[in-house]
XYZ file of C-alpha atoms in Angstrom:
525
model
C 89.958 215.996 294.219
C 91.218 217.149 290.754
C 88.604 217.415 287.963
C 89.469 218.060 284.247
C 87.041 219.189 281.497
C 87.494 218.146 277.814
C 85.474 219.360 274.850
C 84.795 216.455 272.536
C 84.364 216.517 268.722
C 80.601 216.657 269.158
C 81.016 219.997 270.962
C 80.069 218.627 274.464
C 81.983 218.596 277.625
C 82.966 215.232 279.178
C 84.180 214.550 282.628
C 87.548 213.029 283.040
C 87.395 210.979 286.092
C 90.397 211.568 288.205
C 92.189 208.649 289.602
C 90.740 207.264 292.726
C 91.591 209.502 295.577
C 94.076 208.470 298.002
C 92.946 207.738 301.346
C 92.583 210.940 303.268
C 92.084 211.872 306.671
C 88.533 211.831 307.844
C 88.635 215.534 308.761
C 89.477 216.751 305.335
C 86.941 214.579 303.442
C 83.990 216.749 304.097
C 85.636 219.874 302.842
C 86.818 218.251 299.651
C 83.403 216.823 298.984
C 81.937 220.257 299.263
C 84.525 221.602 296.898
C 83.916 218.773 294.465
C 80.210 219.359 294.688
C 80.662 223.032 293.852
C 82.911 222.173 290.978
C 80.344 219.707 289.647
C 77.612 222.261 289.977
C 79.739 224.789 288.071
C 80.489 222.158 285.480
C 76.799 221.399 285.068
C 76.057 225.091 284.710
C 78.782 225.470 282.069
C 77.457 222.412 280.265
C 73.938 223.820 280.276
C 75.172 227.129 278.950
C 77.275 225.299 276.374
C 74.246 223.315 275.230
C 72.230 226.514 275.065
C 74.931 228.172 272.959
C 75.124 225.108 270.733
C 71.369 225.244 270.240
C 71.539 228.958 269.432
C 74.427 228.309 267.032
C 72.376 225.611 265.300
C 69.394 227.946 265.092
C 71.666 230.684 263.698
C 73.054 228.245 261.149
C 69.505 227.264 260.179
C 68.535 230.926 259.823
C 71.675 231.563 257.741
C 70.742 228.623 255.495
C 67.149 229.911 255.138
C 68.410 233.406 254.375
C 70.797 231.922 251.821
C 67.917 230.041 250.212
C 65.801 233.209 250.245
C 68.681 235.171 248.739
C 69.041 232.623 245.949
C 65.290 232.684 245.350
C 65.294 236.476 245.239
C 68.240 236.446 242.816
C 66.438 233.936 240.581
C 63.253 235.986 240.795
C 65.171 239.134 239.912
C 66.783 237.430 236.901
C 63.369 236.120 235.805
C 61.879 239.586 236.250
C 64.669 241.119 234.149
C 64.053 238.527 231.432
C 60.317 239.226 231.612
C 60.969 242.968 231.351
C 63.142 242.408 228.250
C 60.451 240.177 226.732
C 57.778 242.745 227.537
C 59.836 245.504 225.883
C 60.175 243.429 222.704
C 56.480 242.596 222.810
C 55.612 246.293 223.225
C 57.840 247.165 220.249
C 56.166 244.461 218.174
C 52.719 245.681 219.232
C 53.653 249.245 218.304
C 54.867 248.085 214.888
C 51.654 246.099 214.430
C 49.611 249.148 215.463
C 51.434 251.329 212.915
C 50.928 248.715 210.205
C 47.247 248.392 211.091
C 46.817 252.148 210.895
C 48.429 252.182 207.451
C 46.250 249.283 206.355
C 43.168 251.036 207.692
C 44.097 254.177 205.742
C 44.625 252.121 202.568
C 41.356 250.289 203.125
C 39.567 253.594 203.692
C 40.881 254.960 200.378
C 39.972 251.733 198.591
C 36.516 251.865 200.127
C 36.034 255.426 198.889
C 37.066 254.374 195.375
C 34.714 251.412 195.613
C 31.805 253.596 196.775
C 32.365 256.112 193.959
C 32.674 253.370 191.351
C 29.637 251.575 192.663
C 27.605 254.796 192.659
C 28.562 255.451 189.042
C 27.801 251.864 188.043
C 24.440 251.935 189.842
C 23.579 255.141 187.998
C 24.534 253.497 184.703
C 22.468 250.441 185.607
C 19.437 252.580 186.430
C 19.861 254.433 183.135
C 20.145 251.128 181.275
C 17.038 249.770 183.017
C 15.094 252.912 182.140
C 16.242 252.580 178.522
C 15.147 248.918 178.477
C 11.730 249.838 179.872
C 11.336 252.607 177.294
C 12.397 250.198 174.551
C 9.862 247.626 175.762
C 7.096 250.220 175.636
C 8.187 251.301 172.163
C 8.377 247.665 171.025
C 4.823 247.130 172.285
C 3.607 250.152 170.405
C 5.398 249.107 167.251
C 3.998 245.607 167.507
C 0.519 247.063 167.760
C 1.165 249.210 164.728
C 2.575 246.179 162.917
C -0.487 244.071 163.689
C -2.759 246.888 162.571
C -0.719 247.275 159.396
C -0.863 243.525 158.712
C -4.636 243.549 159.182
C -4.998 246.474 156.772
C -4.404 246.878 153.088
C -1.563 244.991 151.416
C -0.150 248.346 150.276
C 1.250 248.751 153.793
C 3.893 246.068 153.174
C 6.673 248.637 153.068
C 5.576 250.061 156.436
C 5.475 246.516 157.790
C 9.046 245.882 156.721
C 10.173 249.171 158.283
C 8.399 248.311 161.532
C 9.980 244.863 161.583
C 13.416 246.408 161.092
C 12.743 248.886 163.881
C 11.556 246.124 166.233
C 14.630 244.078 165.418
C 16.895 247.073 166.095
C 15.158 247.722 169.418
C 15.524 244.059 170.373
C 19.220 244.232 169.571
C 19.458 247.416 171.611
C 17.778 245.681 174.520
C 20.204 242.763 174.293
C 23.074 245.238 174.251
C 21.668 246.938 177.367
C 21.357 243.569 179.108
C 24.968 242.840 178.237
C 25.958 246.240 179.628
C 24.142 245.451 182.875
C 25.922 242.093 183.067
C 29.259 243.786 182.475
C 28.458 246.338 185.178
C 27.583 243.550 187.603
C 30.865 241.850 186.811
C 32.584 245.183 187.390
C 30.877 245.511 190.812
C 32.072 242.015 191.757
C 35.554 242.858 190.557
C 35.597 246.066 192.618
C 34.470 244.125 195.679
C 37.396 241.761 195.178
C 39.722 244.684 194.761
C 38.578 246.145 198.091
C 39.254 242.790 199.782
C 42.725 242.726 198.183
C 43.626 246.267 199.255
C 46.347 245.011 201.594
C 48.122 243.205 198.790
C 47.805 246.220 196.503
C 49.593 248.721 198.781
C 53.004 248.295 197.249
C 51.497 248.306 193.768
C 49.774 251.569 194.705
C 53.105 253.235 195.445
C 54.478 252.132 192.100
C 51.247 253.271 190.445
C 51.618 256.720 192.000
C 55.128 257.000 190.585
C 53.896 255.840 187.194
C 51.002 258.311 187.254
C 53.364 261.137 188.153
C 55.554 260.195 185.194
C 52.468 259.880 182.988
C 51.216 263.268 184.196
C 54.547 264.831 183.262
C 54.376 263.123 179.870
C 50.803 264.369 179.383
C 51.858 267.909 180.242
C 54.673 267.708 177.698
C 52.295 266.253 175.116
C 49.756 269.006 175.866
C 52.436 271.617 175.315
C 53.396 269.978 172.017
C 49.729 269.761 170.974
C 49.178 273.410 171.796
C 52.238 274.391 169.767
C 51.038 272.242 166.866
C 47.555 273.761 167.158
C 48.959 277.282 167.080
C 50.987 276.347 164.012
C 47.887 274.966 162.289
C 45.908 278.080 163.203
C 48.599 280.214 161.657
C 48.220 278.190 158.444
C 44.390 278.388 158.321
C 43.325 280.614 155.385
C 40.986 283.513 155.983
C 37.272 283.208 155.180
C 36.575 284.081 151.558
C 33.036 285.349 152.074
C 32.753 289.024 151.192
C 30.160 289.693 153.896
C 32.315 288.376 156.732
C 34.468 290.756 158.775
C 37.365 290.170 161.224
C 36.036 289.158 164.612
C 38.129 289.856 167.740
C 38.696 286.774 169.889
C 37.193 287.010 173.403
C 39.621 287.193 176.274
C 40.364 284.036 178.236
C 39.563 285.812 181.505
C 36.074 286.793 180.397
C 35.335 283.275 179.152
C 36.608 281.708 182.367
C 34.583 284.045 184.595
C 31.342 283.764 182.690
C 31.845 280.105 181.743
C 29.669 280.583 178.656
C 29.432 282.546 175.441
C 26.545 283.549 173.194
C 25.753 281.550 170.122
C 27.944 282.706 167.282
C 25.565 284.244 164.718
C 26.123 283.665 161.068
C 26.207 286.993 159.246
C 23.406 286.750 156.707
C 22.732 283.523 154.830
C 25.526 280.957 155.022
C 28.002 281.557 152.192
C 28.622 278.720 149.763
C 31.689 276.690 150.627
C 34.128 276.873 147.771
C 37.192 274.627 148.052
C 40.442 276.541 148.106
C 43.046 276.187 145.375
C 45.402 273.255 145.660
C 48.728 273.842 147.366
C 51.796 274.525 145.298
C 53.554 271.501 146.786
C 50.718 269.148 145.844
C 51.202 266.801 142.925
C 49.622 267.685 139.651
C 46.118 266.388 139.065
C 43.826 266.200 136.052
C 41.577 269.121 135.377
C 38.011 268.330 136.531
C 35.265 268.330 133.931
C 33.268 271.512 133.465
C 30.258 271.994 135.701
C 26.946 270.848 134.293
C 24.788 273.569 132.872
C 21.598 271.523 132.916
C 19.817 270.101 136.007
C 21.616 267.070 137.369
C 19.712 263.798 137.049
C 19.674 261.067 139.684
C 21.444 258.720 137.297
C 24.303 261.169 136.674
C 24.550 261.900 140.391
C 24.762 258.225 141.294
C 27.377 257.699 138.562
C 29.586 260.461 139.987
C 29.229 259.149 143.547
C 30.057 255.602 142.424
C 33.208 256.935 140.760
C 34.065 258.769 143.954
C 33.698 255.529 145.923
C 35.917 253.717 143.404
C 38.714 256.282 143.774
C 38.419 256.153 147.583
C 38.942 252.377 147.519
C 42.038 252.964 145.390
C 43.337 255.442 147.976
C 42.725 252.957 150.807
C 44.568 250.197 148.956
C 47.574 252.444 148.193
C 47.572 255.443 150.596
C 51.244 256.134 149.945
C 50.652 256.715 146.209
C 49.795 260.354 145.313
C 47.977 259.613 142.039
C 44.850 257.813 143.481
C 44.417 260.536 146.075
C 44.764 263.264 143.417
C 42.024 261.565 141.351
C 39.798 261.263 144.421
C 40.309 264.948 145.225
C 39.559 265.948 141.628
C 36.389 263.820 141.529
C 35.252 265.277 144.854
C 35.620 268.828 143.531
C 33.753 267.791 140.399
C 30.884 266.500 142.554
C 30.845 269.782 144.489
C 30.568 271.761 141.252
C 27.860 269.511 139.798
C 25.753 269.529 142.969
C 26.022 273.319 143.253
C 24.905 273.852 139.677
C 22.150 271.245 140.135
C 20.777 272.954 143.241
C 21.621 270.065 145.627
C 22.741 272.179 148.563
C 23.328 269.336 151.056
C 25.474 267.267 148.673
C 27.363 270.424 147.711
C 27.851 271.250 151.366
C 29.235 267.790 152.237
C 31.434 267.444 149.156
C 32.822 270.977 149.542
C 33.782 270.412 153.191
C 35.337 267.045 152.270
C 37.213 268.737 149.427
C 38.559 271.309 151.877
C 39.911 268.424 153.995
C 41.518 266.679 151.021
C 43.097 269.975 149.973
C 44.768 270.227 153.382
C 45.766 266.568 153.332
C 47.715 267.175 150.129
C 50.091 269.370 152.159
C 50.140 266.972 155.140
C 50.009 263.435 153.662
C 50.994 261.924 157.013
C 47.475 262.701 158.293
C 45.788 260.801 155.465
C 45.541 257.486 157.367
C 43.782 259.119 160.330
C 41.390 261.068 158.058
C 40.362 258.116 155.856
C 37.497 256.973 158.173
C 35.939 260.443 158.033
C 36.227 260.537 154.232
C 34.802 257.032 153.914
C 31.848 257.940 156.123
C 31.219 261.033 154.012
C 31.267 259.035 150.781
C 28.774 256.555 152.274
C 26.547 259.467 153.292
C 26.760 260.909 149.765
C 25.823 257.497 148.344
C 22.742 257.367 150.583
C 21.836 260.872 149.423
C 22.181 259.785 145.785
C 18.459 260.224 145.270
C 17.576 263.824 144.534
C 14.584 263.847 146.879
C 16.630 262.868 149.918
C 19.294 265.457 149.205
C 16.783 268.272 148.763
C 14.790 267.739 151.954
C 17.665 268.383 154.398
C 19.848 271.447 154.902
C 22.385 271.228 157.720
C 23.587 274.810 157.463
C 23.039 276.858 160.600
C 22.910 273.789 162.917
C 24.024 274.506 166.489
C 27.066 272.712 167.929
C 28.039 272.879 171.614
C 31.739 272.449 172.549
C 33.013 271.671 176.081
C 36.757 272.137 176.625
C 38.716 273.568 179.560
C 41.017 275.438 177.134
C 39.276 278.491 175.723
C 41.772 278.625 172.837
C 40.668 275.166 171.705
C 37.032 276.289 171.881
C 37.821 279.325 169.762
C 39.602 277.180 167.173
C 36.662 274.778 166.979
C 34.179 277.634 166.688
C 36.197 279.273 163.906
C 36.469 275.993 161.972
C 32.735 275.271 162.320
C 31.796 278.755 161.165
C 33.650 278.055 157.906
C 31.348 275.089 157.238
C 28.190 277.115 158.067
C 27.648 275.687 161.571
C 26.852 277.796 164.616
C 28.888 277.188 167.774
C 28.401 277.718 171.465
C 30.944 276.618 174.075
C 31.856 276.585 177.762
C 35.013 275.820 179.742
C 33.089 274.667 182.854
C 31.243 271.316 182.755
C 28.524 272.397 185.219
C 27.532 275.422 183.146
C 27.801 273.366 179.956
C 25.309 270.812 181.303
C 22.818 273.557 182.163
C 23.108 275.192 178.729
C 22.960 271.887 176.830
C 19.740 271.004 178.646
C 18.228 274.361 177.672
C 19.588 274.666 174.106
C 18.664 273.032 170.811
C 22.179 271.889 169.922
C 22.387 269.022 167.419
C 25.989 267.955 168.176
C 28.252 268.050 171.245
C 32.059 268.168 171.046
C 33.358 266.950 174.409
C 36.895 266.940 175.792
C 37.724 263.989 178.084
C 40.033 265.842 180.504
C 37.816 268.428 182.214
C 38.079 270.088 185.647
C 35.792 268.734 188.361
C 34.360 265.878 186.270
C 35.734 264.041 183.251
C 34.094 263.836 179.850
C 32.581 260.404 180.536
C 30.675 261.694 183.556
C 29.429 264.631 181.480
C 28.405 262.119 178.774
C 26.458 260.050 181.325
C 24.582 263.134 182.578
C 23.776 264.267 179.032
C 22.330 260.864 178.167
C 19.985 261.142 181.172
C 18.537 264.435 179.902
C 15.161 264.209 178.132
C 15.636 263.908 174.382
C 19.453 263.672 174.612
C 19.830 259.895 174.399
C 20.602 260.074 170.637
C 22.380 263.424 170.360
C 25.721 262.839 168.551
C 28.796 263.356 170.753
C 32.394 263.598 169.514
C 35.040 262.895 172.199
C 38.404 264.660 171.988
C 41.349 263.123 173.833
C 45.057 262.468 173.562
C 44.784 259.113 175.393
C 44.323 255.966 173.330
C 42.605 254.297 176.326
C 39.593 256.527 175.568
C 38.754 254.256 172.610
C 38.393 251.250 174.947
C 36.194 253.215 177.341
C 34.005 254.381 174.448
C 33.665 250.774 173.289
C 32.502 249.823 176.784
C 29.748 252.462 176.582
C 28.132 250.648 173.633
C 26.825 254.019 172.402
C 26.373 254.191 168.627
C 25.984 257.977 168.741
C 29.530 258.708 169.961
C 32.884 258.706 168.215
C 36.493 259.506 169.092
C 38.913 262.016 167.548
C 42.523 261.811 168.742
C 44.532 264.874 169.663
C 46.154 266.665 167.929
C 43.255 266.725 165.485
C 42.789 268.307 162.072
C 40.152 271.050 162.221
C 38.968 270.297 158.705
C 38.536 266.613 159.597
C 36.673 267.565 162.768
C 34.371 269.858 160.772
C 33.623 267.082 158.283
C 32.873 264.581 161.088
C 30.576 267.107 162.781
C 28.679 267.836 159.588
C 28.138 264.146 158.699
C 26.996 263.390 162.263
C 24.428 266.191 162.126
C 23.127 264.976 158.768
C 22.872 261.390 160.094
C 20.934 262.610 163.118
C 18.503 264.592 160.962
C 17.983 261.626 158.679
C 17.198 259.496 161.712
């Protein structure tokens, strides 16, 4: 029997039935059946193997599909990981930039905090000083009130003392109000500094610009200092020699010795102070009327007041027309006349003040551009002379020989100041180091302090604050020297009536006159 195998589309084998066999002989049927049976068994075996292979092929296809899916998943995971790595790198860069910025901000905040701590320490010290002053004023007010009550309960002849005590109490009350205002301003300053510390981040860029500005300002200050020094040397070259016969040339101490020691002995005045005689007018000065002859008889209070009133009248004329030479020439002439009259009348203090003022006016005739700056000093001197118009007041005070202490980091400036003060019969002691100056001021009996603002280690305002804390130094006159106009605003904030400002470059004659009037004011109380 013939058997055919066909593989269908489904991948299975199907039997193709042969046509019905032809009738065969009985003897051959058995053999063919056996053959057919073997073929069928082989076919079944092949079919089983085929099914097994088909199953394995399906399993392989399933595994291939799973591997494909896994490959796609791994590819997607790899892409996601690459994206995450790129994002992490950017995040790390951003974090590094933030860390750098935070470090810079922390440095700026640290500097701002240091400034805040220093400012707060200074303000707290000022507040404590103000509180101590207020307490002392309260005690003094209590004492004065007791004295006032006792005076009111006593004889009616004490009315003048009562009025003086009332004026003193009123002045102390005003001083207390001023101290309270200072404390309020300091508290506002503390609040402002606290706000500035909080705004340090916003002020970083401004700080860079400020540094550039300060560098430019420092260069400008250096140039100005060089110009001031040149101008000072020129003025020193024009200063006339001392006319006293007993004086002798004095060698200037070396800068090295002054810097190493940081101090110098008090300049002694050789013998009694010589009378100050105004020098002759300059050849370039305009002509002026010849002053009247000096009085031969003792000067009366009435005549003295008349001369001082005339002096005040001419000063007002100078203030109203400073560009006109004639009013100033009359003022100068009247001032010399007052010096002559007071010398012949035995009024040493009035002679001393008028002679020093006359020396200044004599120099102003050659440098009229300095007249506007010197007018306040002349006006103050005329007011002082008017107060001394009574003979008794002028005779009870003699400012000659008073000690002045100068603090300046330039020894040449100190020497110039000392030389100028010697010409007006004032003794001078100086130092170029603030620490040594503070020690010597505390131990000396100086009646005036000339203080430069720009000092090494601590500025003039810190030195001023320490001087005011010394016992008995709360009313000592202090003259600030500075080339910065902002110093005037800082002095106004101090609310200290015993300080004044002289701008650099200054006139030595003007400085001498200011020093002398300040000393006289302090002695008069």
